[in-house]
Amino acid sequence: MSHHPRRPLLLAALTTALLGSALAGGSAGAGQSGDLDINGARIHYVSQGSGTPMLLLHGYPLSGELFSRNRDALAAAGYRVITIDHRGYGRSTAPAGAPGSLETYAQDALAVMDRLGVQRAIIGGMSMGGPIAFEMYRHAPGRFLGLILIDTIANPASIVEQNLWKGMAQKASTYGPQSLAPELLKDMLTGETRTRRPADAAFLTNIVKQASVAADVAGANVLATRPDSIPTLKTITVPTLIIEGLEDTVYPPEFSLKMAQNIAGSKLVVIPGAAHAAIFEKADAANRAILDWARTVR
């Protein structure tokens, strides 16, 4: 019997490699990220874990990193968590002539599902991600296993809100994307979090800075001109979870209550001590709510 002195070394190297993969999220299915050429744009995505697919769509003017505190916990519980940066946000880029519209954001997200081999998914949208999810549902309800609505709204924008978004677009155009951070952070996080956890505010500020001016203008226009999705609510037949920060001042709990009343069999979870970015600010509570609900999704 011949001895192979190198075999223990190879085994050790292999063990180290596998362990490294597990630590990087491999235990819940390998994590991967990349860029996809879709509809003329370059869309950045992160896919983590394996199991039931869960696609999460960020709000304005953020990126998929909004869900950085959710991916690990959800992936570890047996879900394949996919986050994308909408065109022009985060690490995604958009062609000059097509910075983004509600239709394009929805088509981009469906195309990412196609490219990643995901036929059906639990699809969640935070803030602007909500109207995008509604648009996806109107076009392709068969792609939904379930729906998660996070600090979002089905109503069209009021006159006051329309002008708020026009102001955001104007400010981004005049002073750059980073100028929106102070305007938005006061609503994204509670005063307590901004004061006691300045790193949270810095993290979200950094994401806001990554958007392009064109994307900031396009997204503001999408929010200002979004259609009335109240009629859509009555057509939703998949399991639906609504997550709301109790202290959300952008789309307060009343709007989530209205969505819950209009979507048959939906579940509403209100998270205390959280503002508009409840999914990030109170990630543990949000993860618990998602996992408790997701067990019922078949």
PDB file of C-alpha atoms in Angstrom:
ATOM      1  CA  MET A   1       0.000   0.000   0.000  1.00  0.00           C
ATOM      2  CA  SER A   2       1.678   3.195  -1.124  1.00  0.00           C
ATOM      3  CA  HIS A   3       1.646   6.290   1.069  1.00  0.00           C
ATOM      4  CA  HIS A   4       0.691   9.707  -0.286  1.00  0.00           C
ATOM      5  CA  PRO A   5       2.310  12.266   2.025  1.00  0.00           C
ATOM      6  CA  ARG A   6       0.528  15.066   0.174  1.00  0.00           C
ATOM      7  CA  ARG A   7      -2.955  13.624   0.767  1.00  0.00           C
ATOM      8  CA  PRO A   8      -3.336  14.986   4.359  1.00  0.00           C
ATOM      9  CA  LEU A   9      -2.238  18.388   3.044  1.00  0.00           C
ATOM     10  CA  LEU A  10      -4.823  18.240   0.246  1.00  0.00           C
ATOM     11  CA  LEU A  11      -7.488  17.188   2.740  1.00  0.00           C
ATOM     12  CA  ALA A  12      -6.521  20.020   5.073  1.00  0.00           C
ATOM     13  CA  ALA A  13      -6.665  22.520   2.190  1.00  0.00           C
ATOM     14  CA  LEU A  14     -10.045  21.179   1.090  1.00  0.00           C
ATOM     15  CA  THR A  15     -11.416  21.347   4.631  1.00  0.00           C
ATOM     16  CA  THR A  16     -10.207  24.937   4.975  1.00  0.00           C
ATOM     17  CA  ALA A  17     -11.804  25.868   1.652  1.00  0.00           C
ATOM     18  CA  LEU A  18     -15.128  24.277   2.600  1.00  0.00           C
ATOM     19  CA  LEU A  19     -15.078  25.899   6.015  1.00  0.00           C
ATOM     20  CA  GLY A  20     -14.367  29.256   4.396  1.00  0.00           C
ATOM     21  CA  SER A  21     -17.323  28.708   2.069  1.00  0.00           C
ATOM     22  CA  ALA A  22     -19.566  27.881   5.027  1.00  0.00           C
ATOM     23  CA  LEU A  23     -18.490  30.974   6.912  1.00  0.00           C
ATOM     24  CA  ALA A  24     -19.178  33.069   3.822  1.00  0.00           C
ATOM     25  CA  GLY A  25     -22.772  31.872   3.859  1.00  0.00           C
ATOM     26  CA  GLY A  26     -22.117  28.542   2.195  1.00  0.00           C
ATOM     27  CA  SER A  27     -23.856  26.706   5.011  1.00  0.00           C
ATOM     28  CA  ALA A  28     -27.108  28.256   3.889  1.00  0.00           C
ATOM     29  CA  GLY A  29     -26.194  27.844   0.216  1.00  0.00           C
ATOM     30  CA  ALA A  30     -23.352  29.756  -1.361  1.00  0.00           C
ATOM     31  CA  GLY A  31     -23.647  33.518  -1.593  1.00  0.00           C
ATOM     32  CA  GLN A  32     -23.034  35.060  -4.965  1.00  0.00           C
ATOM     33  CA  SER A  33     -23.178  38.538  -6.425  1.00  0.00           C
ATOM     34  CA  GLY A  34     -22.656  40.010  -9.835  1.00  0.00           C
ATOM     35  CA  ASP A  35     -23.900  42.296 -12.570  1.00  0.00           C
ATOM     36  CA  LEU A  36     -26.436  41.411 -15.257  1.00  0.00           C
ATOM     37  CA  ASP A  37     -26.987  43.265 -18.535  1.00  0.00           C
ATOM     38  CA  ILE A  38     -30.738  43.803 -18.532  1.00  0.00           C
ATOM     39  CA  ASN A  39     -32.895  46.068 -20.709  1.00  0.00           C
ATOM     40  CA  GLY A  40     -29.873  48.244 -21.552  1.00  0.00           C
ATOM     41  CA  ALA A  41     -28.937  48.697 -17.867  1.00  0.00           C
ATOM     42  CA  ARG A  42     -26.370  46.883 -15.732  1.00  0.00           C
ATOM     43  CA  ILE A  43     -28.143  45.497 -12.678  1.00  0.00           C
ATOM     44  CA  HIS A  44     -26.163  44.488  -9.592  1.00  0.00           C
ATOM     45  CA  TYR A  45     -27.577  41.618  -7.542  1.00  0.00           C
ATOM     46  CA  VAL A  46     -26.704  39.574  -4.464  1.00  0.00           C
ATOM     47  CA  SER A  47     -28.063  36.034  -4.028  1.00  0.00           C
ATOM     48  CA  GLN A  48     -27.571  34.320  -0.690  1.00  0.00           C
ATOM     49  CA  GLY A  49     -28.713  30.964   0.619  1.00  0.00           C
ATOM     50  CA  SER A  50     -30.740  28.244  -1.057  1.00  0.00           C
ATOM     51  CA  GLY A  51     -34.332  27.168  -0.792  1.00  0.00           C
ATOM     52  CA  THR A  52     -37.517  29.158  -1.404  1.00  0.00           C
ATOM     53  CA  PRO A  53     -36.546  32.303  -3.367  1.00  0.00           C
ATOM     54  CA  MET A  54     -37.203  35.683  -1.730  1.00  0.00           C
ATOM     55  CA  LEU A  55     -36.623  38.795  -3.863  1.00  0.00           C
ATOM     56  CA  LEU A  56     -36.371  42.067  -1.906  1.00  0.00           C
ATOM     57  CA  LEU A  57     -36.719  45.465  -3.616  1.00  0.00           C
ATOM     58  CA  HIS A  58     -35.298  48.588  -1.983  1.00  0.00           C
ATOM     59  CA  GLY A  59     -36.793  52.048  -1.677  1.00  0.00           C
ATOM     60  CA  TYR A  60     -35.716  55.512  -2.781  1.00  0.00           C
ATOM     61  CA  PRO A  61     -32.823  56.401  -3.134  1.00  0.00           C
ATOM     62  CA  LEU A  62     -31.189  53.370  -1.534  1.00  0.00           C
ATOM     63  CA  SER A  63     -29.765  50.022  -2.749  1.00  0.00           C
ATOM     64  CA  GLY A  64     -29.999  46.311  -2.012  1.00  0.00           C
ATOM     65  CA  GLU A  65     -27.661  46.926   0.940  1.00  0.00           C
ATOM     66  CA  LEU A  66     -30.708  48.210   2.804  1.00  0.00           C
ATOM     67  CA  PHE A  67     -31.324  44.466   3.393  1.00  0.00           C
ATOM     68  CA  SER A  68     -27.775  43.700   4.555  1.00  0.00           C
ATOM     69  CA  ARG A  69     -29.109  42.816   8.039  1.00  0.00           C
ATOM     70  CA  ASN A  70     -31.830  40.549   6.674  1.00  0.00           C
ATOM     71  CA  ARG A  71     -29.994  38.373   4.144  1.00  0.00           C
ATOM     72  CA  ASP A  72     -28.026  36.241   6.658  1.00  0.00           C
ATOM     73  CA  ALA A  73     -30.938  35.480   8.969  1.00  0.00           C
ATOM     74  CA  LEU A  74     -33.366  34.696   6.141  1.00  0.00           C
ATOM     75  CA  ALA A  75     -30.806  32.623   4.222  1.00  0.00           C
ATOM     76  CA  ALA A  76     -29.918  30.655   7.377  1.00  0.00           C
ATOM     77  CA  ALA A  77     -33.614  29.789   7.767  1.00  0.00           C
ATOM     78  CA  GLY A  78     -33.746  28.136   4.349  1.00  0.00           C
ATOM     79  CA  TYR A  79     -34.479  30.928   1.889  1.00  0.00           C
ATOM     80  CA  ARG A  80     -32.598  32.049  -1.202  1.00  0.00           C
ATOM     81  CA  VAL A  81     -32.508  35.798  -0.607  1.00  0.00           C
ATOM     82  CA  ILE A  82     -31.985  37.941  -3.697  1.00  0.00           C
ATOM     83  CA  THR A  83     -31.502  41.692  -3.517  1.00  0.00           C
ATOM     84  CA  ILE A  84     -30.986  44.001  -6.476  1.00  0.00           C
ATOM     85  CA  ASP A  85     -29.934  47.604  -6.922  1.00  0.00           C
ATOM     86  CA  HIS A  86     -32.489  49.324  -9.167  1.00  0.00           C
ATOM     87  CA  ARG A  87     -30.945  50.923 -12.260  1.00  0.00           C
ATOM     88  CA  GLY A  88     -28.818  53.948 -11.327  1.00  0.00           C
ATOM     89  CA  TYR A  89     -28.748  53.081  -7.607  1.00  0.00           C
ATOM     90  CA  GLY A  90     -26.010  51.396  -5.580  1.00  0.00           C
ATOM     91  CA  ARG A  91     -23.746  49.479  -7.948  1.00  0.00           C
ATOM     92  CA  SER A  92     -26.199  49.394 -10.860  1.00  0.00           C
ATOM     93  CA  THR A  93     -25.908  51.702 -13.851  1.00  0.00           C
ATOM     94  CA  ALA A  94     -28.508  52.926 -16.335  1.00  0.00           C
ATOM     95  CA  PRO A  95     -28.286  54.141 -19.927  1.00  0.00           C
ATOM     96  CA  ALA A  96     -28.501  57.926 -20.310  1.00  0.00           C
ATOM     97  CA  GLY A  97     -31.845  57.798 -22.088  1.00  0.00           C
ATOM     98  CA  ALA A  98     -33.524  55.359 -19.689  1.00  0.00           C
ATOM     99  CA  PRO A  99     -32.794  56.295 -16.054  1.00  0.00           C
ATOM    100  CA  GLY A 100     -35.860  54.432 -14.810  1.00  0.00           C
ATOM    101  CA  SER A 101     -39.649  54.299 -14.612  1.00  0.00           C
ATOM    102  CA  LEU A 102     -42.106  52.160 -12.660  1.00  0.00           C
ATOM    103  CA  GLU A 103     -42.449  49.919 -15.715  1.00  0.00           C
ATOM    104  CA  THR A 104     -38.666  49.545 -16.199  1.00  0.00           C
ATOM    105  CA  TYR A 105     -37.976  48.849 -12.514  1.00  0.00           C
ATOM    106  CA  ALA A 106     -40.643  46.106 -12.591  1.00  0.00           C
ATOM    107  CA  GLN A 107     -39.368  44.618 -15.869  1.00  0.00           C
ATOM    108  CA  ASP A 108     -35.765  44.721 -14.586  1.00  0.00           C
ATOM    109  CA  ALA A 109     -36.746  42.764 -11.457  1.00  0.00           C
ATOM    110  CA  LEU A 110     -38.652  40.130 -13.467  1.00  0.00           C
ATOM    111  CA  ALA A 111     -35.694  39.829 -15.866  1.00  0.00           C
ATOM    112  CA  VAL A 112     -33.303  39.268 -12.928  1.00  0.00           C
ATOM    113  CA  MET A 113     -35.577  36.421 -11.786  1.00  0.00           C
ATOM    114  CA  ASP A 114     -35.400  34.951 -15.306  1.00  0.00           C
ATOM    115  CA  ARG A 115     -31.616  35.223 -15.488  1.00  0.00           C
ATOM    116  CA  LEU A 116     -31.160  33.628 -12.054  1.00  0.00           C
ATOM    117  CA  GLY A 117     -33.513  30.771 -12.918  1.00  0.00           C
ATOM    118  CA  VAL A 118     -36.204  31.806 -10.437  1.00  0.00           C
ATOM    119  CA  GLN A 119     -39.680  30.977 -11.717  1.00  0.00           C
ATOM    120  CA  ARG A 120     -41.598  32.077  -8.605  1.00  0.00           C
ATOM    121  CA  ALA A 121     -40.563  33.954  -5.466  1.00  0.00           C
ATOM    122  CA  ILE A 122     -41.803  35.658  -2.356  1.00  0.00           C
ATOM    123  CA  ILE A 123     -41.416  39.264  -3.529  1.00  0.00           C
ATOM    124  CA  GLY A 124     -40.985  42.088  -1.033  1.00  0.00           C
ATOM    125  CA  GLY A 125     -40.803  45.828  -1.574  1.00  0.00           C
ATOM    126  CA  MET A 126     -39.812  48.591   0.829  1.00  0.00           C
ATOM    127  CA  SER A 127     -41.223  52.095   0.190  1.00  0.00           C
ATOM    128  CA  MET A 128     -40.757  52.679  -3.598  1.00  0.00           C
ATOM    129  CA  GLY A 129     -40.271  48.899  -3.822  1.00  0.00           C
ATOM    130  CA  GLY A 130     -43.987  48.533  -2.960  1.00  0.00           C
ATOM    131  CA  PRO A 131     -45.326  50.263  -6.097  1.00  0.00           C
ATOM    132  CA  ILE A 132     -42.725  48.282  -8.100  1.00  0.00           C
ATOM    133  CA  ALA A 133     -44.037  45.015  -6.592  1.00  0.00           C
ATOM    134  CA  PHE A 134     -47.640  46.058  -7.398  1.00  0.00           C
ATOM    135  CA  GLU A 135     -46.587  46.753 -11.003  1.00  0.00           C
ATOM    136  CA  MET A 136     -44.918  43.325 -11.178  1.00  0.00           C
ATOM    137  CA  TYR A 137     -48.079  41.727  -9.809  1.00  0.00           C
ATOM    138  CA  ARG A 138     -50.259  43.458 -12.422  1.00  0.00           C
ATOM    139  CA  HIS A 139     -47.972  42.128 -15.175  1.00  0.00           C
ATOM    140  CA  ALA A 140     -47.039  38.696 -13.829  1.00  0.00           C
ATOM    141  CA  PRO A 141     -49.075  37.533 -10.807  1.00  0.00           C
ATOM    142  CA  GLY A 142     -47.981  33.946 -11.503  1.00  0.00           C
ATOM    143  CA  ARG A 143     -44.403  34.809 -10.509  1.00  0.00           C
ATOM    144  CA  PHE A 144     -45.448  35.467  -6.885  1.00  0.00           C
ATOM    145  CA  LEU A 145     -45.374  32.845  -4.127  1.00  0.00           C
ATOM    146  CA  GLY A 146     -46.101  35.576  -1.600  1.00  0.00           C
ATOM    147  CA  LEU A 147     -45.867  39.350  -1.146  1.00  0.00           C
ATOM    148  CA  ILE A 148     -44.163  41.425   1.566  1.00  0.00           C
ATOM    149  CA  LEU A 149     -45.003  45.136   1.763  1.00  0.00           C
ATOM    150  CA  ILE A 150     -42.568  47.098   3.929  1.00  0.00           C
ATOM    151  CA  ASP A 151     -43.290  50.704   4.974  1.00  0.00           C
ATOM    152  CA  THR A 152     -45.004  51.359   1.676  1.00  0.00           C
ATOM    153  CA  ILE A 153     -48.291  52.590   0.231  1.00  0.00           C
ATOM    154  CA  ALA A 154     -50.922  51.702  -2.361  1.00  0.00           C
ATOM    155  CA  ASN A 155     -52.455  55.184  -2.645  1.00  0.00           C
ATOM    156  CA  PRO A 156     -51.322  57.579  -5.373  1.00  0.00           C
ATOM    157  CA  ALA A 157     -49.255  60.569  -4.196  1.00  0.00           C
ATOM    158  CA  SER A 158     -51.187  63.505  -2.756  1.00  0.00           C
ATOM    159  CA  ILE A 159     -50.471  67.030  -4.043  1.00  0.00           C
ATOM    160  CA  VAL A 160     -48.215  67.671  -1.044  1.00  0.00           C
ATOM    161  CA  GLU A 161     -46.299  64.428  -1.573  1.00  0.00           C
ATOM    162  CA  GLN A 162     -45.943  65.064  -5.322  1.00  0.00           C
ATOM    163  CA  ASN A 163     -44.248  68.358  -4.572  1.00  0.00           C
ATOM    164  CA  LEU A 164     -42.022  66.765  -1.927  1.00  0.00           C
ATOM    165  CA  TRP A 165     -40.615  64.387  -4.566  1.00  0.00           C
ATOM    166  CA  LYS A 166     -40.242  67.195  -7.101  1.00  0.00           C
ATOM    167  CA  GLY A 167     -38.214  69.033  -4.461  1.00  0.00           C
ATOM    168  CA  MET A 168     -36.006  65.963  -3.926  1.00  0.00           C
ATOM    169  CA  ALA A 169     -35.340  65.738  -7.678  1.00  0.00           C
ATOM    170  CA  GLN A 170     -34.491  69.435  -7.842  1.00  0.00           C
ATOM    171  CA  LYS A 171     -32.169  69.217  -4.844  1.00  0.00           C
ATOM    172  CA  ALA A 172     -30.319  66.174  -6.252  1.00  0.00           C
ATOM    173  CA  SER A 173     -29.918  67.974  -9.593  1.00  0.00           C
ATOM    174  CA  THR A 174     -28.625  71.160  -7.971  1.00  0.00           C
ATOM    175  CA  TYR A 175     -26.508  69.875  -5.099  1.00  0.00           C
ATOM    176  CA  GLY A 176     -25.827  66.201  -5.904  1.00  0.00           C
ATOM    177  CA  PRO A 177     -27.169  62.879  -4.532  1.00  0.00           C
ATOM    178  CA  GLN A 178     -25.442  63.270  -1.147  1.00  0.00           C
ATOM    179  CA  SER A 179     -27.586  66.370  -0.459  1.00  0.00           C
ATOM    180  CA  LEU A 180     -30.664  64.123  -0.084  1.00  0.00           C
ATOM    181  CA  ALA A 181     -29.273  62.252   2.932  1.00  0.00           C
ATOM    182  CA  PRO A 182     -30.186  64.874   5.585  1.00  0.00           C
ATOM    183  CA  GLU A 183     -33.672  65.240   4.053  1.00  0.00           C
ATOM    184  CA  LEU A 184     -34.301  61.493   4.171  1.00  0.00           C
ATOM    185  CA  LEU A 185     -32.471  60.276   7.283  1.00  0.00           C
ATOM    186  CA  LYS A 186     -34.804  62.141   9.618  1.00  0.00           C
ATOM    187  CA  ASP A 187     -37.619  59.931   8.296  1.00  0.00           C
ATOM    188  CA  MET A 188     -35.667  56.703   7.741  1.00  0.00           C
ATOM    189  CA  LEU A 189     -34.579  56.338  11.374  1.00  0.00           C
ATOM    190  CA  THR A 190     -36.125  57.428  14.662  1.00  0.00           C
ATOM    191  CA  GLY A 191     -34.535  60.285  16.584  1.00  0.00           C
ATOM    192  CA  GLU A 192     -33.387  57.784  19.195  1.00  0.00           C
ATOM    193  CA  THR A 193     -31.534  55.659  16.623  1.00  0.00           C
ATOM    194  CA  ARG A 194     -29.942  58.687  14.928  1.00  0.00           C
ATOM    195  CA  THR A 195     -28.702  59.892  18.310  1.00  0.00           C
ATOM    196  CA  ARG A 196     -27.613  56.609  19.887  1.00  0.00           C
ATOM    197  CA  ARG A 197     -26.555  54.634  16.818  1.00  0.00           C
ATOM    198  CA  PRO A 198     -24.819  57.135  14.542  1.00  0.00           C
ATOM    199  CA  ALA A 199     -23.246  54.235  12.590  1.00  0.00           C
ATOM    200  CA  ASP A 200     -26.746  53.324  11.313  1.00  0.00           C
ATOM    201  CA  ALA A 201     -27.241  56.839   9.981  1.00  0.00           C
ATOM    202  CA  ALA A 202     -23.748  56.795   8.424  1.00  0.00           C
ATOM    203  CA  PHE A 203     -24.479  53.447   6.715  1.00  0.00           C
ATOM    204  CA  LEU A 204     -27.691  54.690   5.086  1.00  0.00           C
ATOM    205  CA  THR A 205     -26.072  58.036   4.198  1.00  0.00           C
ATOM    206  CA  ASN A 206     -23.337  56.172   2.361  1.00  0.00           C
ATOM    207  CA  ILE A 207     -25.946  54.237   0.334  1.00  0.00           C
ATOM    208  CA  VAL A 208     -27.784  57.465  -0.589  1.00  0.00           C
ATOM    209  CA  LYS A 209     -24.521  58.941  -1.889  1.00  0.00           C
ATOM    210  CA  GLN A 210     -24.075  56.060  -4.370  1.00  0.00           C
ATOM    211  CA  ALA A 211     -27.109  56.931  -6.506  1.00  0.00           C
ATOM    212  CA  SER A 212     -26.712  58.857  -9.748  1.00  0.00           C
ATOM    213  CA  VAL A 213     -28.451  62.211 -10.174  1.00  0.00           C
ATOM    214  CA  ALA A 214     -30.473  60.784 -13.080  1.00  0.00           C
ATOM    215  CA  ALA A 215     -31.687  57.922 -10.859  1.00  0.00           C
ATOM    216  CA  ASP A 216     -32.603  60.341  -8.066  1.00  0.00           C
ATOM    217  CA  VAL A 217     -34.704  62.366 -10.521  1.00  0.00           C
ATOM    218  CA  ALA A 218     -36.274  59.266 -12.111  1.00  0.00           C
ATOM    219  CA  GLY A 219     -37.152  57.660  -8.776  1.00  0.00           C
ATOM    220  CA  ALA A 220     -38.667  60.878  -7.447  1.00  0.00           C
ATOM    221  CA  ASN A 221     -40.788  61.067 -10.596  1.00  0.00           C
ATOM    222  CA  VAL A 222     -41.905  57.444 -10.140  1.00  0.00           C
ATOM    223  CA  LEU A 223     -43.044  58.210  -6.583  1.00  0.00           C
ATOM    224  CA  ALA A 224     -44.767  61.463  -7.586  1.00  0.00           C
ATOM    225  CA  THR A 225     -46.681  59.908 -10.490  1.00  0.00           C
ATOM    226  CA  ARG A 226     -47.324  56.369  -9.173  1.00  0.00           C
ATOM    227  CA  PRO A 227     -50.708  54.927 -10.097  1.00  0.00           C
ATOM    228  CA  ASP A 228     -53.465  54.170  -7.629  1.00  0.00           C
ATOM    229  CA  SER A 229     -52.806  50.580  -6.555  1.00  0.00           C
ATOM    230  CA  ILE A 230     -55.832  50.287  -4.237  1.00  0.00           C
ATOM    231  CA  PRO A 231     -57.790  48.431  -6.984  1.00  0.00           C
ATOM    232  CA  THR A 232     -54.788  46.063  -7.364  1.00  0.00           C
ATOM    233  CA  LEU A 233     -54.964  45.138  -3.658  1.00  0.00           C
ATOM    234  CA  LYS A 234     -58.328  43.469  -4.152  1.00  0.00           C
ATOM    235  CA  THR A 235     -56.854  41.209  -6.865  1.00  0.00           C
ATOM    236  CA  ILE A 236     -53.995  39.893  -4.694  1.00  0.00           C
ATOM    237  CA  THR A 237     -54.557  36.233  -3.904  1.00  0.00           C
ATOM    238  CA  VAL A 238     -51.084  35.218  -2.634  1.00  0.00           C
ATOM    239  CA  PRO A 239     -50.157  35.255   1.085  1.00  0.00           C
ATOM    240  CA  THR A 240     -49.236  38.836   2.026  1.00  0.00           C
ATOM    241  CA  LEU A 241     -47.280  40.254   4.951  1.00  0.00           C
ATOM    242  CA  ILE A 242     -47.318  43.983   5.706  1.00  0.00           C
ATOM    243  CA  ILE A 243     -44.496  45.327   7.887  1.00  0.00           C
ATOM    244  CA  GLU A 244     -44.768  48.858   9.268  1.00  0.00           C
ATOM    245  CA  GLY A 245     -42.561  50.977  11.514  1.00  0.00           C
ATOM    246  CA  LEU A 246     -44.764  52.468  14.220  1.00  0.00           C
ATOM    247  CA  GLU A 247     -42.932  55.792  13.870  1.00  0.00           C
ATOM    248  CA  ASP A 248     -42.884  55.887  10.057  1.00  0.00           C
ATOM    249  CA  THR A 249     -43.647  59.493   9.075  1.00  0.00           C
ATOM    250  CA  VAL A 250     -43.355  58.959   5.281  1.00  0.00           C
ATOM    251  CA  TYR A 251     -46.105  56.333   4.967  1.00  0.00           C
ATOM    252  CA  PRO A 252     -47.612  56.132   8.477  1.00  0.00           C
ATOM    253  CA  PRO A 253     -49.376  53.044   9.900  1.00  0.00           C
ATOM    254  CA  GLU A 254     -52.784  54.223   8.625  1.00  0.00           C
ATOM    255  CA  PHE A 255     -51.708  53.385   5.067  1.00  0.00           C
ATOM    256  CA  SER A 256     -50.572  49.895   6.053  1.00  0.00           C
ATOM    257  CA  LEU A 257     -53.876  49.364   7.855  1.00  0.00           C
ATOM    258  CA  LYS A 258     -55.717  50.353   4.671  1.00  0.00           C
ATOM    259  CA  MET A 259     -53.655  47.857   2.634  1.00  0.00           C
ATOM    260  CA  ALA A 260     -54.349  45.107   5.189  1.00  0.00           C
ATOM    261  CA  GLN A 261     -58.096  45.796   4.994  1.00  0.00           C
ATOM    262  CA  ASN A 262     -58.020  45.498   1.191  1.00  0.00           C
ATOM    263  CA  ILE A 263     -55.831  42.383   0.788  1.00  0.00           C
ATOM    264  CA  ALA A 264     -57.788  39.290   1.794  1.00  0.00           C
ATOM    265  CA  GLY A 265     -56.042  37.202   4.447  1.00  0.00           C
ATOM    266  CA  SER A 266     -53.054  39.534   4.792  1.00  0.00           C
ATOM    267  CA  LYS A 267     -51.088  39.884   8.022  1.00  0.00           C
ATOM    268  CA  LEU A 268     -49.990  43.264   9.438  1.00  0.00           C
ATOM    269  CA  VAL A 269     -47.023  43.540  11.817  1.00  0.00           C
ATOM    270  CA  VAL A 270     -46.277  46.932  13.352  1.00  0.00           C
ATOM    271  CA  ILE A 271     -42.756  47.305  14.756  1.00  0.00           C
ATOM    272  CA  PRO A 272     -42.331  49.681  17.723  1.00  0.00           C
ATOM    273  CA  GLY A 273     -39.292  51.966  17.847  1.00  0.00           C
ATOM    274  CA  ALA A 274     -38.888  51.915  14.073  1.00  0.00           C
ATOM    275  CA  ALA A 275     -39.374  54.591  11.446  1.00  0.00           C
ATOM    276  CA  HIS A 276     -39.462  54.337   7.619  1.00  0.00           C
ATOM    277  CA  ALA A 277     -36.447  51.991   7.338  1.00  0.00           C
ATOM    278  CA  ALA A 278     -37.878  49.517   9.878  1.00  0.00           C
ATOM    279  CA  ILE A 279     -36.398  46.586   7.937  1.00  0.00           C
ATOM    280  CA  PHE A 280     -32.915  47.958   8.716  1.00  0.00           C
ATOM    281  CA  GLU A 281     -33.468  49.831  11.977  1.00  0.00           C
ATOM    282  CA  LYS A 282     -35.195  46.921  13.733  1.00  0.00           C
ATOM    283  CA  ALA A 283     -33.854  44.111  11.546  1.00  0.00           C
ATOM    284  CA  ASP A 284     -34.208  41.373  14.203  1.00  0.00           C
ATOM    285  CA  ALA A 285     -37.907  42.141  14.712  1.00  0.00           C
ATOM    286  CA  ALA A 286     -38.465  42.372  10.940  1.00  0.00           C
ATOM    287  CA  ASN A 287     -36.657  39.059  10.340  1.00  0.00           C
ATOM    288  CA  ARG A 288     -38.770  37.358  13.014  1.00  0.00           C
ATOM    289  CA  ALA A 289     -41.960  38.721  11.453  1.00  0.00           C
ATOM    290  CA  ILE A 290     -40.929  37.533   7.983  1.00  0.00           C
ATOM    291  CA  LEU A 291     -39.909  34.058   9.143  1.00  0.00           C
ATOM    292  CA  ASP A 292     -43.038  33.552  11.301  1.00  0.00           C
ATOM    293  CA  TRP A 293     -45.215  34.485   8.330  1.00  0.00           C
ATOM    294  CA  ALA A 294     -43.140  32.749   5.614  1.00  0.00           C
ATOM    295  CA  ARG A 295     -43.648  29.352   7.269  1.00  0.00           C
ATOM    296  CA  THR A 296     -47.298  29.572   6.198  1.00  0.00           C
ATOM    297  CA  VAL A 297     -46.410  30.247   2.545  1.00  0.00           C
ATOM    298  CA  ARG A 298     -46.717  27.112   0.450  1.00  0.00           C
TER     299      ARG A 298
END
